[in-house]
Amino acid sequence: MRNAIAALLLAASLIAATGMAPANADLHKDLGKNLTENYIRPATVHFSNAAAALTGALEFLCREPDSKRESFVHSRFNTLVNSWFRIQFLRFGPMVEDNRFERIFFWPDPRGVTLRQVQDVLSGYDRTAINPDQLAEKSVALQGLLALEYALYGTGAEGIVAGSPEGRYRCAYALAVSQRLTAVAAELAEAWSSDGSFAYQFMFPGPDNDLYRNDEEVAAEAIKAMVTGLTFVSDAIITPFVAKEPENANHKRAPFWRSGLTIPAIRNAMDGLHSFYTETGFAEALDETDTWIDGGLQLELRNVATSLERIDMPLEEAVMPGPGRETLIYVVIALKSLHTTIEGRLAQAVGVAVGFNALDGD
Amino acid sequence: MHSTAIDRRTFLVLAAAAGVAPQALAAGNSAVYLAARKRGANFEVAVIDEAGRDRLVVPLETRGHSFAVTRSGRRAIAFARQPGRFAVAFDLDGNSKPQAFAAAADRHFFGHGVFADDDRLLIATENDYEGGRGVTGVYDVAAGMRRIGEFSSGGLDPHEVVMLPDGETMCVANGGVLTHPDFGKRALNLPTMAPTLAYVDIRTGAIVETVALAPELHKLAFHHLAVDGSGTVWFGAQYHGPTADRPPLVGRHMRGRQPELFAGPDDVLRALSNYIGSVAVDRSGTIVATSSPVGGIVAYWDAATGRSLGTTELRDSCGVAPGTDRPFRVTSGYGQVVETGPTGETIRTGAANDAVAWDNHLRLVPRP
């Protein structure tokens, strides 16, 4: 009896000392497996397929340029960008190896590196820029979605359909970029496939697993990915072009303004995050007293999605004072609120709260 | 415009808190500690004594980071944390009103600085974010912290700066990360980041030695520094590559030699979680402590050999400074102030206060 009391006291003092309630073991059971099989794997495969499809469409266009083929390329590009935004928040493991995130999406780019470098490539004739293997050795800003967007939609892109020498070279560069993206996307899909060593580590945490020792470490990674993704959308994508003051708003500071894909990209980012959150199963595992957390998150996520649907005007107009701008500002506020709830209340409720210094240190 | 607005806000915060200083107890000649902290919803600097009691509290408009302290230990500068733009000069005994000053236009502080030239100059690590380069701002102390110039820091992202025992050379830890305050602390150049340690002659601003690691470690950002009893610079790094890489995070450098990295045992390296938040050397100058709030651990190293000596586990532990009863005093984001060392045994200093989150750094201020 005395031992039992001593054990209880010890347990109580351990909780007091760490400030952390013991995590419910069932809470995160199979979390990595569920996330991989139900969200990450299909989403990375979709991205990989979309890249391969664009490469096919570009080969077709470059061989015999015409406007029908160009429309087809544009529609494939659209699919690729949207599928990217459904996985951009998975910024751990394979996404950070070999600078894959930056190779795909070199953003934010406040110094305009992509524009400068791509214009430089397109202004002359650089054989090494149209060879995907040699392109891989160049600046990552030349290899990603934004470089490809400029080639397909930027000044001089009409040369592609016209079939001028500049246009043919430009198409060849676009094709090389698309081939690079296809290769990188395939590496990502491979890493998350059933043969992928990273997927295995994420799916099966354990004492012998060097990367994830237990389910809590997987849960912490999932929470961090969501929080990082939300901050990226609000701070790195929306805020810079909407700006605090309307006179500083500039739609050209948005990624994908040339192709008109900015708002669809944000919609897909949010939709992806929502689906990922659903697949964590945190909602079902919360204690009754914590179910309001899920209720609040669901409500806010739905409101953001509905609001984004309402932005149907051109981006140039959406940033000016009026309903578009108001909606974008609301979205930023809602994303910050989602961020705070996930990082604070949800993380605590699922037993993976992070300290003041660990959360945001220098 | 930007700087004036922030400056005015700092002054208002300080003015509103004028009642705090008179309550301060003169610390006399015993050593005190300095730390930034969050108390409730407020950010402040606390001067605490060896028993862990508040001696002086200076309010800040937002999160502080680290300090420059005069040789007499009577005055200090608290810096805003990155990408903050304010600094506050204050008297540790509370004898005069804290005095705030702002970073220059198009510069922000990184949170660290040192006094130089017999305390006549203040040097602060700063970001020239439009120019995309790291600098150290030079301030004339007698002229009320007037900024009289700047030196190149020898790299991007200059974080901690320490003065070498010669009093003429400073060592700057350049993390190598390009940032712009419009994007907070987000790294804008991960594929090409290039961290360095740079030694700068404070009389001329000349970079007299630059140290870089092997190219495959170009994402290992030097961030925090301490000088051991032999004058060797110890560094703690933060890794911006994949978690699985787990490079060594701690090392030392002696002028004119190659840098040495120390990984320690696998379990220690893993626990450090690719992130060192603070580096300190004990009073004897022979033990180095490196904290990782991410891993909730402080790891100790023998300054002579680089051998791993042990660890202390403490959740969200980050601030670390020479101790009074044990080799080190450590603070945490959960309000703990403890004394500990390589054995891992911990004694509490004062009562833990969970309304307080101790921020990144703890500084011992010896009082001659």
XYZ file of C-alpha atoms in Angstrom:
730
model
C 0.000 0.000 0.000
C 2.712 2.393 0.989
C 4.514 1.571 -2.253
C 1.382 2.269 -4.250
C 1.011 5.662 -2.615
C 4.676 6.405 -3.192
C 4.262 5.479 -6.860
C 1.264 7.749 -7.176
C 3.117 10.607 -5.555
C 6.072 10.013 -7.824
C 3.808 10.017 -10.872
C 2.195 13.246 -9.687
C 5.546 14.902 -9.135
C 6.758 13.783 -12.555
C 3.731 15.384 -14.142
C 4.320 18.531 -12.134
C 7.974 18.602 -13.067
C 7.441 18.173 -16.784
C 4.160 20.079 -16.948
C 2.895 17.450 -19.340
C 0.079 14.984 -18.909
C 0.947 11.450 -19.949
C -0.173 10.986 -23.530
C -3.016 8.637 -24.226
C -1.319 5.710 -25.920
C -4.278 5.057 -28.229
C -4.425 8.663 -29.286
C -1.686 8.357 -31.857
C -1.790 4.671 -32.602
C -1.119 4.131 -36.314
C -1.046 7.885 -36.859
C 1.930 7.800 -39.218
C 0.489 4.826 -41.060
C -2.926 6.470 -41.478
C -1.456 9.775 -42.607
C 0.855 8.084 -45.078
C -1.684 5.725 -46.600
C -4.713 7.991 -46.582
C -3.199 11.357 -47.375
C 0.513 11.737 -48.018
C 1.048 8.807 -50.378
C -1.917 9.487 -52.689
C -1.199 13.232 -52.686
C 2.485 12.827 -53.573
C 1.588 10.290 -56.280
C -0.926 12.752 -57.682
C 1.722 15.474 -57.760
C 4.172 13.139 -59.432
C 1.623 12.079 -62.055
C 0.652 15.690 -62.714
C 4.304 16.566 -63.377
C 4.718 13.646 -65.768
C 1.510 14.629 -67.567
C 2.751 18.190 -68.014
C 6.055 16.930 -69.395
C 4.123 14.847 -71.948
C 1.986 17.818 -72.947
C 5.060 20.032 -73.301
C 6.883 17.519 -75.506
C 3.834 17.589 -77.737
C 3.691 21.391 -77.787
C 7.392 21.917 -78.396
C 7.396 19.457 -81.279
C 4.493 21.109 -83.104
C 3.392 24.300 -81.418
C -0.227 25.400 -81.730
C -2.687 27.144 -79.463
C -4.726 24.027 -78.749
C -1.646 22.249 -77.469
C -0.706 25.331 -75.507
C -4.118 25.341 -73.777
C -3.566 21.713 -72.940
C -0.167 22.580 -71.404
C -1.769 25.388 -69.408
C -4.429 23.092 -68.050
C -1.780 20.521 -67.057
C 0.245 23.279 -65.390
C -2.853 24.288 -63.471
C -3.280 20.721 -62.202
C 0.381 20.510 -61.225
C 0.342 23.774 -59.237
C -2.830 22.784 -57.421
C -1.505 19.335 -56.585
C 1.692 20.936 -55.271
C -0.242 23.147 -52.895
C -1.930 20.099 -51.418
C 1.462 18.797 -50.267
C 3.588 21.946 -49.790
C 3.106 21.835 -46.009
C 4.762 18.383 -45.721
C 8.038 20.153 -45.078
C 9.935 17.376 -43.362
C 11.756 14.213 -44.425
C 11.955 13.814 -48.221
C 10.708 17.350 -48.879
C 13.735 18.920 -47.168
C 16.310 16.449 -48.470
C 18.333 17.704 -51.424
C 16.508 21.091 -51.272
C 13.434 19.531 -52.870
C 11.041 22.146 -51.535
C 13.106 24.994 -52.997
C 13.693 23.103 -56.234
C 9.940 22.830 -56.694
C 8.870 26.160 -55.237
C 11.531 28.813 -54.678
C 9.415 31.061 -52.489
C 9.406 33.570 -50.848
C 11.652 35.380 -53.280
C 11.688 39.030 -52.169
C 14.828 39.749 -54.166
C 13.273 38.530 -57.412
C 15.932 35.887 -58.029
C 13.691 33.701 -60.201
C 12.634 36.491 -62.551
C 16.188 37.764 -62.956
C 17.694 34.346 -63.604
C 14.940 33.095 -65.914
C 14.989 36.289 -67.970
C 18.730 35.891 -68.216
C 18.388 32.320 -69.498
C 15.668 33.301 -71.970
C 17.509 36.354 -73.274
C 20.275 34.289 -74.853
C 20.818 30.729 -75.889
C 22.152 28.483 -73.147
C 22.389 24.846 -74.205
C 22.909 23.771 -70.609
C 19.578 25.323 -69.549
C 17.562 23.085 -71.871
C 19.263 19.904 -70.750
C 17.515 18.655 -67.580
C 20.656 17.026 -66.178
C 22.660 20.202 -66.571
C 19.751 22.313 -65.385
C 19.759 20.280 -62.165
C 23.217 21.676 -61.395
C 22.103 25.282 -61.810
C 20.395 27.574 -59.321
C 17.274 25.981 -57.820
C 15.317 29.113 -58.786
C 15.673 28.060 -62.444
C 14.194 24.607 -61.893
C 10.815 25.100 -60.272
C 7.177 25.919 -60.804
C 7.721 29.679 -60.831
C 10.452 29.460 -63.477
C 8.115 27.292 -65.522
C 5.256 29.740 -65.033
C 7.357 32.579 -66.393
C 8.374 30.521 -69.418
C 4.735 29.659 -70.143
C 2.986 32.923 -69.224
C 5.621 35.679 -68.911
C 6.626 38.352 -71.414
C 7.476 36.722 -74.723
C 5.570 33.481 -74.025
C 3.495 34.075 -77.184
C 6.652 33.116 -79.101
C 6.036 29.479 -78.158
C 2.905 29.092 -80.272
C 4.367 31.375 -82.962
C 7.191 28.850 -83.289
C 9.870 31.540 -83.556
C 13.475 30.491 -82.773
C 13.158 32.254 -79.396
C 9.840 30.500 -78.865
C 11.320 27.085 -79.641
C 14.195 27.684 -77.255
C 11.742 28.907 -74.624
C 9.613 25.798 -75.052
C 12.708 23.622 -74.749
C 13.606 25.372 -71.486
C 10.033 24.909 -70.193
C 10.278 21.237 -71.082
C 13.606 20.855 -69.270
C 12.116 22.493 -66.158
C 9.114 20.208 -66.354
C 11.404 17.188 -66.695
C 13.297 18.330 -63.590
C 10.039 18.752 -61.691
C 8.951 15.316 -62.835
C 12.178 13.789 -61.519
C 11.974 15.557 -58.148
C 8.269 14.722 -57.778
C 9.048 11.069 -58.542
C 11.703 11.071 -55.793
C 9.140 12.431 -53.343
C 6.542 9.857 -54.329
C 9.156 7.112 -54.081
C 10.201 8.184 -50.577
C 6.572 7.989 -49.443
C 5.808 4.745 -51.338
C 5.483 1.349 -49.701
C 9.144 0.784 -50.591
C 10.269 4.141 -49.269
C 12.529 4.075 -46.243
C 11.243 7.388 -44.983
C 7.622 6.271 -45.177
C 8.555 3.170 -43.215
C 10.115 5.241 -40.442
C 7.133 7.587 -40.308
C 4.631 4.715 -40.317
C 6.315 2.510 -37.770
C 7.852 4.475 -34.906
C 9.671 2.472 -32.271
C 12.710 2.299 -30.021
C 14.897 1.040 -32.885
C 13.624 3.653 -35.304
C 16.240 6.383 -35.378
C 13.907 9.066 -36.691
C 10.664 8.512 -34.767
C 11.051 6.697 -31.453
C 7.359 6.717 -30.543
C 3.898 7.773 -31.681
C 4.206 11.124 -29.914
C 7.155 12.080 -32.131
C 5.027 11.351 -35.200
C 2.162 13.378 -33.730
C 4.544 16.246 -33.014
C 5.762 16.143 -36.635
C 2.162 16.225 -37.894
C 1.265 19.202 -35.702
C 4.431 21.028 -36.734
C 3.712 20.421 -40.420
C 0.214 21.887 -40.103
C 1.414 24.923 -38.153
C 4.302 25.537 -40.553
C 1.970 25.177 -43.526
C -0.560 27.638 -42.113
C 2.145 30.208 -41.362
C 3.590 29.798 -44.824
C 0.253 30.488 -46.509
C -0.523 33.520 -44.351
C 2.945 35.067 -43.907
C 4.824 34.069 -47.047
C 2.024 33.946 -49.606
C -0.964 36.159 -48.752
C 0.398 38.938 -46.517
C 3.179 40.171 -48.839
C 0.840 40.920 -51.760
C -2.188 42.044 -49.763
C 0.039 44.254 -47.523
C -1.078 45.951 -44.335
C -2.035 49.171 -46.116
C -4.011 49.064 -49.389
C -1.611 51.520 -51.033
C 1.155 48.944 -50.602
C -0.895 46.091 -52.057
C 0.584 44.613 -55.214
C -0.829 41.512 -56.882
C 2.489 41.030 -58.678
C 4.024 40.106 -55.346
C 1.876 36.977 -55.309
C 3.172 33.672 -56.602
C 1.395 32.536 -59.788
C -0.222 35.898 -60.554
C 0.759 35.481 -64.215
C -1.173 32.255 -64.608
C -4.074 33.406 -62.436
C -3.517 30.493 -60.084
C -2.822 32.373 -56.844
C -6.252 32.009 -55.276
C -6.809 28.420 -56.507
C -3.382 27.570 -55.047
C -4.373 28.972 -51.655
C -7.690 27.079 -51.812
C -5.828 23.840 -52.491
C -3.333 24.523 -49.705
C -6.179 24.951 -47.236
C -8.112 22.001 -48.574
C -5.007 19.835 -48.284
C -4.371 20.930 -44.723
C -7.996 20.243 -43.834
C -7.863 16.725 -45.281
C -4.553 16.042 -43.544
C -6.007 17.227 -40.235
C -9.025 14.955 -40.707
C -6.740 11.979 -41.329
C -4.828 12.580 -38.089
C -7.911 11.294 -36.285
C -7.185 13.747 -33.480
C -10.851 14.794 -33.516
C -12.078 11.326 -32.555
C -9.382 10.861 -29.929
C -9.968 14.081 -27.975
C -11.349 13.934 -24.457
C -14.916 15.127 -24.195
C -13.799 18.350 -22.537
C -11.533 19.052 -25.507
C -13.930 18.365 -28.368
C -14.564 22.109 -28.700
C -11.046 22.360 -30.123
C -12.039 20.236 -33.090
C -15.354 22.067 -33.414
C -13.542 25.394 -33.552
C -10.971 24.178 -36.070
C -13.610 22.655 -38.353
C -15.707 25.813 -38.274
C -12.746 28.041 -39.038
C -11.481 25.780 -41.840
C -14.942 25.738 -43.443
C -15.227 29.512 -43.147
C -11.852 29.981 -44.812
C -12.829 27.645 -47.659
C -16.173 29.391 -48.197
C -14.510 32.804 -48.105
C -11.860 31.814 -50.648
C -14.600 30.558 -52.988
C -16.038 34.069 -53.001
C -12.842 35.581 -54.435
C -13.770 35.266 -58.089
C -12.476 38.604 -59.381
C -9.018 39.096 -60.946
C -6.236 39.225 -58.345
C -5.417 42.813 -59.306
C -8.920 43.796 -58.241
C -9.007 41.499 -55.229
C -6.154 43.328 -53.481
C -7.831 46.749 -53.846
C -10.182 48.026 -51.125
C -13.438 46.095 -51.434
C -14.852 42.638 -50.797
C -11.829 40.741 -52.196
C -9.355 42.522 -49.965
C -11.619 42.192 -46.928
C -11.884 38.468 -47.532
C -8.124 38.049 -47.907
C -7.543 39.948 -44.662
C -10.131 37.776 -42.948
C -8.335 34.679 -44.259
C -5.018 35.875 -42.798
C -6.669 36.464 -39.414
C -8.390 33.077 -39.553
C -5.109 31.344 -40.431
C -3.410 32.961 -37.447
C -6.249 31.800 -35.233
C -5.992 28.252 -36.630
C -2.233 28.399 -36.064
C -2.684 29.461 -32.420
C -5.284 26.790 -31.725
C -3.318 23.955 -33.311
C 0.038 24.936 -31.831
C -1.443 25.620 -28.384
C -4.715 23.893 -27.511
C -4.619 20.981 -29.926
C -0.956 20.183 -29.288
C -1.602 20.218 -25.546
C -4.742 18.117 -25.833
C -2.918 15.432 -27.805
C 0.080 15.529 -25.453
C 2.721 17.079 -27.684
C 2.824 20.661 -26.397
C 6.102 22.428 -27.122
C 7.790 24.920 -24.773
C 8.271 28.657 -25.231
C 11.894 28.355 -26.366
C 11.538 25.160 -28.364
C 8.589 26.588 -30.261
C 10.340 29.645 -31.572
C 13.950 29.914 -30.589
C 16.865 31.786 -32.031
C 9.073 56.226 -40.012
C 9.066 52.583 -39.017
C 11.876 53.025 -36.499
C 10.370 56.159 -34.967
C 7.067 54.420 -34.363
C 8.707 51.490 -32.624
C 10.975 53.770 -30.706
C 8.063 55.794 -29.401
C 6.263 52.656 -28.323
C 9.323 51.508 -26.388
C 9.519 54.854 -24.622
C 5.849 54.646 -23.724
C 6.295 51.160 -22.286
C 9.269 52.327 -20.246
C 7.482 55.469 -19.067
C 4.425 53.496 -18.005
C 6.593 51.240 -15.905
C 8.506 53.972 -14.117
C 7.251 52.538 -10.828
C 9.176 49.315 -11.254
C 12.706 50.587 -10.831
C 12.363 52.186 -7.360
C 11.373 48.820 -5.933
C 14.664 47.406 -7.024
C 17.097 46.477 -4.321
C 20.653 47.508 -4.874
C 22.501 44.324 -5.713
C 25.695 45.546 -4.106
C 28.773 43.694 -5.138
C 27.428 40.174 -5.358
C 26.975 38.607 -8.774
C 23.640 38.947 -10.524
C 22.034 37.298 -13.534
C 20.282 38.864 -16.494
C 17.559 37.288 -18.576
C 14.674 38.237 -20.824
C 11.363 36.614 -19.974
C 7.663 36.569 -20.610
C 5.552 37.078 -17.520
C 1.848 36.593 -18.151
C 1.324 38.531 -21.352
C 4.234 40.919 -20.723
C 7.802 40.861 -21.929
C 10.547 42.126 -19.678
C 14.156 41.931 -18.601
C 14.852 40.651 -15.110
C 17.961 41.193 -13.024
C 17.957 38.337 -10.526
C 20.312 37.679 -7.649
C 22.093 34.457 -6.772
C 19.106 33.350 -4.692
C 16.862 33.749 -7.738
C 15.014 36.847 -6.510
C 14.068 39.711 -8.819
C 16.289 42.741 -8.230
C 15.100 44.849 -11.120
C 12.514 44.450 -13.825
C 12.664 46.444 -17.052
C 9.613 46.162 -19.307
C 10.073 45.608 -23.040
C 7.588 46.206 -25.836
C 8.079 42.690 -27.128
C 10.415 39.714 -26.789
C 13.992 40.464 -25.743
C 16.920 38.182 -26.412
C 20.415 38.746 -25.034
C 22.613 41.450 -23.523
C 25.818 43.386 -23.738
C 27.223 44.079 -20.276
C 29.890 46.618 -19.288
C 33.078 45.399 -17.636
C 32.031 46.958 -14.334
C 28.801 44.986 -14.467
C 26.867 48.165 -13.689
C 25.186 48.794 -17.031
C 23.773 46.577 -19.739
C 22.000 46.720 -23.065
C 19.021 44.447 -23.692
C 18.470 43.707 -27.368
C 15.214 42.860 -29.082
C 15.218 39.452 -30.583
C 15.427 38.999 -34.322
C 13.931 40.800 -36.278
C 13.312 43.394 -33.548
C 14.446 46.977 -33.829
C 14.751 48.213 -30.259
C 17.416 48.043 -27.579
C 17.261 49.306 -24.014
C 20.242 50.560 -22.000
C 19.710 50.204 -18.266
C 21.506 50.472 -14.978
C 21.555 47.129 -13.157
C 21.027 48.787 -9.808
C 18.067 50.766 -11.113
C 19.751 54.072 -10.321
C 18.750 55.704 -13.590
C 15.866 55.423 -15.972
C 16.192 52.851 -18.745
C 16.988 54.443 -22.069
C 15.690 52.960 -25.310
C 17.180 53.326 -28.741
C 16.226 51.970 -32.131
C 18.114 50.222 -34.875
C 19.114 52.317 -37.881
C 16.794 52.586 -40.860
C 16.894 49.361 -42.903
C 18.629 47.463 -40.102
C 17.289 45.202 -37.382
C 19.033 43.636 -34.424
C 19.806 39.940 -34.149
C 19.668 40.091 -30.344
C 23.345 40.071 -29.345
C 26.102 42.592 -28.755
C 29.262 43.379 -26.798
C 30.953 46.413 -25.331
C 34.398 47.219 -26.696
C 37.233 49.698 -26.267
C 36.929 49.930 -22.467
C 33.151 50.182 -22.730
C 33.363 53.257 -24.939
C 31.798 51.411 -27.863
C 28.843 49.112 -28.178
C 28.826 46.583 -31.007
C 25.580 44.903 -32.102
C 24.885 42.212 -34.685
C 22.467 43.567 -37.279
C 20.818 42.715 -40.576
C 21.192 44.992 -43.603
C 18.126 43.297 -45.032
C 17.728 45.366 -48.180
C 21.411 44.959 -48.981
C 21.291 41.259 -48.057
C 24.378 41.316 -45.818
C 25.289 40.949 -42.172
C 26.828 43.859 -40.282
C 27.870 44.832 -36.791
C 26.629 48.286 -35.842
C 29.063 50.431 -33.848
C 27.613 52.806 -31.233
C 29.228 55.608 -29.269
C 28.249 54.999 -25.649
C 29.173 58.497 -24.385
C 27.074 60.096 -27.115
C 23.923 58.339 -25.894
C 24.291 55.263 -28.088
C 24.716 57.231 -31.289
C 25.369 54.878 -34.182
C 28.706 55.937 -35.636
C 29.180 53.256 -38.246
C 29.131 49.590 -39.057
C 31.466 46.752 -40.019
C 30.800 43.828 -42.304
C 30.181 40.771 -40.139
C 31.820 38.528 -42.731
C 28.631 36.642 -43.584
C 24.852 36.645 -43.469
C 22.842 36.310 -40.275
C 25.401 37.444 -37.674
C 23.984 36.189 -34.406
C 26.103 36.042 -31.266
C 29.287 38.086 -30.986
C 31.910 37.600 -28.258
C 35.042 39.522 -27.374
C 38.300 37.587 -27.179
C 40.546 38.007 -24.122
C 42.795 40.420 -26.073
C 39.947 42.947 -25.965
C 40.676 43.865 -29.567
C 39.255 41.006 -31.566
C 35.668 39.909 -31.654
C 34.313 36.665 -33.008
C 30.982 36.747 -34.841
C 28.849 33.658 -35.478
C 27.359 34.157 -38.941
C 24.479 31.697 -39.336
C 24.552 32.187 -43.095
C 20.781 32.411 -43.450
C 19.317 35.186 -45.612
C 16.224 36.685 -43.993
C 14.038 39.721 -44.572
C 11.758 41.124 -41.852
C 8.804 41.062 -44.267
C 9.090 37.287 -43.951
C 10.011 37.093 -40.273
C 12.779 34.609 -39.635
C 12.057 32.493 -42.701
C 15.239 31.309 -44.448
C 15.307 32.603 -48.022
C 18.509 30.891 -49.149
C 18.574 27.360 -47.738
C 20.183 25.784 -50.817
C 23.069 28.250 -50.789
C 23.488 29.210 -47.118
C 27.104 29.556 -46.026
C 27.759 29.969 -42.284
C 31.082 31.321 -41.015
C 32.872 32.349 -37.889
C 34.499 35.710 -38.511
C 37.158 37.357 -36.374
C 37.011 41.126 -36.621
C 39.595 43.631 -35.440
C 37.451 46.182 -33.602
C 39.937 48.989 -34.160
C 39.720 48.772 -37.947
C 36.739 46.573 -38.752
C 39.050 44.306 -40.736
C 38.101 40.650 -40.877
C 41.294 38.986 -39.760
C 40.175 35.358 -40.027
C 37.164 33.520 -41.437
C 36.268 29.943 -40.594
C 33.899 27.709 -42.563
C 33.043 24.031 -42.253
C 33.154 21.445 -45.047
C 30.706 22.140 -47.930
C 28.449 19.229 -46.929
C 27.832 21.016 -43.634
C 26.764 24.290 -45.258
C 23.365 24.082 -43.523
C 24.946 23.930 -40.077
C 24.431 27.487 -38.873
C 26.804 28.883 -36.260
C 24.604 30.736 -33.800
C 25.924 30.824 -30.256
C 29.385 31.314 -28.850
C 31.342 31.261 -25.612
C 35.040 31.650 -24.868
C 36.684 29.102 -22.555
C 39.465 29.660 -20.041
C 42.155 29.198 -22.693
C 40.649 31.766 -25.063
C 39.243 29.143 -27.418
C 35.911 29.954 -29.033
C 33.171 27.320 -28.558
C 30.185 27.318 -30.853
C 26.727 25.804 -30.833
C 25.015 25.332 -34.166
C 21.525 24.839 -35.559
C 21.003 22.496 -38.469
C 18.718 23.508 -41.320
C 18.869 20.231 -43.242
C 16.863 17.017 -42.837
C 16.380 15.771 -39.273
C 17.875 12.411 -40.133
C 21.289 13.897 -40.961
C 22.178 14.683 -37.337
C 25.542 16.383 -37.811
C 27.653 17.331 -34.771
C 26.335 20.603 -33.338
C 29.100 21.643 -30.974
C 32.668 22.587 -31.709
C 35.576 24.819 -30.955
C 37.999 26.949 -32.835
C 41.419 28.282 -31.990
C 42.778 31.145 -34.072
C 44.801 29.924 -37.011
C 43.640 26.310 -36.667
C 40.928 24.202 -38.262
C 37.594 24.075 -36.421
C 36.882 20.869 -34.488
C 33.424 19.341 -34.147
C 32.289 17.137 -31.270
C 29.337 14.808 -31.741
C 29.343 13.100 -28.349
C 27.499 9.802 -27.832
C 24.625 9.017 -30.237
C 21.915 9.423 -27.615
C 23.231 12.852 -26.631
C 23.448 13.962 -30.252
C 19.937 12.727 -30.936
C 18.578 14.452 -27.839
C 20.081 17.757 -28.934
C 17.633 17.577 -31.866
C 19.780 19.474 -34.391
C 19.388 22.631 -32.307
C 21.603 24.407 -29.785
C 19.942 27.393 -28.134
C 22.732 28.664 -25.908
C 26.409 28.051 -25.064
C 28.172 28.881 -21.782
C 31.448 28.132 -20.006
C 31.572 27.544 -16.233
C 33.509 29.804 -13.844
C 36.576 27.562 -13.999
C 36.663 27.943 -17.782
C 36.970 24.180 -18.263
C 33.399 22.950 -18.849
C 31.207 23.989 -21.758
C 27.419 23.709 -21.580
C 25.172 23.625 -24.657
C 21.401 23.721 -24.251
C 18.688 22.391 -26.519
C 15.168 23.491 -25.626
C 13.868 21.334 -28.473
C 15.332 18.233 -26.888
C 14.841 19.458 -23.308
C 18.476 18.800 -22.518
C 21.725 20.517 -21.594
C 24.894 18.707 -22.713
C 28.317 19.294 -21.125
C 31.722 19.075 -22.760
C 35.272 19.029 -21.476
C 36.834 22.203 -22.849
C 40.287 20.594 -22.968
C 39.356 17.489 -24.966
C 35.824 17.962 -26.345
C 34.731 14.834 -24.514
C 31.026 14.599 -23.626
C 30.727 14.861 -19.829
C 27.035 14.275 -19.248
C 23.646 15.906 -19.561
C 20.838 17.481 -17.586
C 17.279 16.846 -18.671
C 15.019 19.843 -18.217
C 12.013 20.561 -20.377
C 12.425 23.631 -22.623
C 15.777 24.441 -21.014
C 17.600 27.159 -22.895
C 19.202 29.894 -20.780
C 22.541 28.732 -19.359
C 25.238 30.611 -17.443
C 27.954 29.828 -14.900
C 26.347 28.689 -11.652
C 26.829 29.620 -8.035
C 26.579 26.255 -6.238
C 26.937 24.005 -9.284
C 28.863 24.523 -12.530
C 25.828 25.962 -14.339
C 22.583 27.759 -13.775
C 19.864 26.881 -16.279
C 16.494 28.494 -16.989
C 13.486 27.074 -18.810
C 10.406 28.235 -20.652
C 8.363 26.658 -17.859
C 9.637 29.031 -15.177
C 12.367 26.821 -13.751
C 15.687 28.207 -12.524
C 18.038 25.396 -11.506
C 21.697 24.783 -10.751
C 23.173 21.716 -12.325
C 26.180 20.233 -14.092
C 27.610 17.155 -15.804
C 26.247 14.742 -13.179
C 22.743 15.794 -14.219
C 21.787 16.320 -10.600
C 19.636 19.409 -10.282
C 18.952 21.778 -7.415
C 16.259 24.365 -7.631
C 17.093 28.019 -7.169
C 14.112 29.841 -5.704
C 10.578 28.711 -6.412
C 9.618 27.719 -9.944
C 7.150 30.234 -11.263
C 5.047 28.884 -14.080
C 3.684 32.351 -14.851
C 7.173 33.114 -16.124
C 8.731 31.783 -19.331
C 12.477 32.396 -19.226
C 13.686 33.336 -22.669
C 16.648 32.112 -24.693
C 19.623 33.464 -22.710
C 20.847 33.816 -19.147
C 23.885 35.979 -18.406
C 26.019 35.985 -15.277
C 27.213 39.466 -14.415
C 30.252 39.300 -12.146
C 30.584 42.367 -9.925
C 34.196 43.184 -9.172
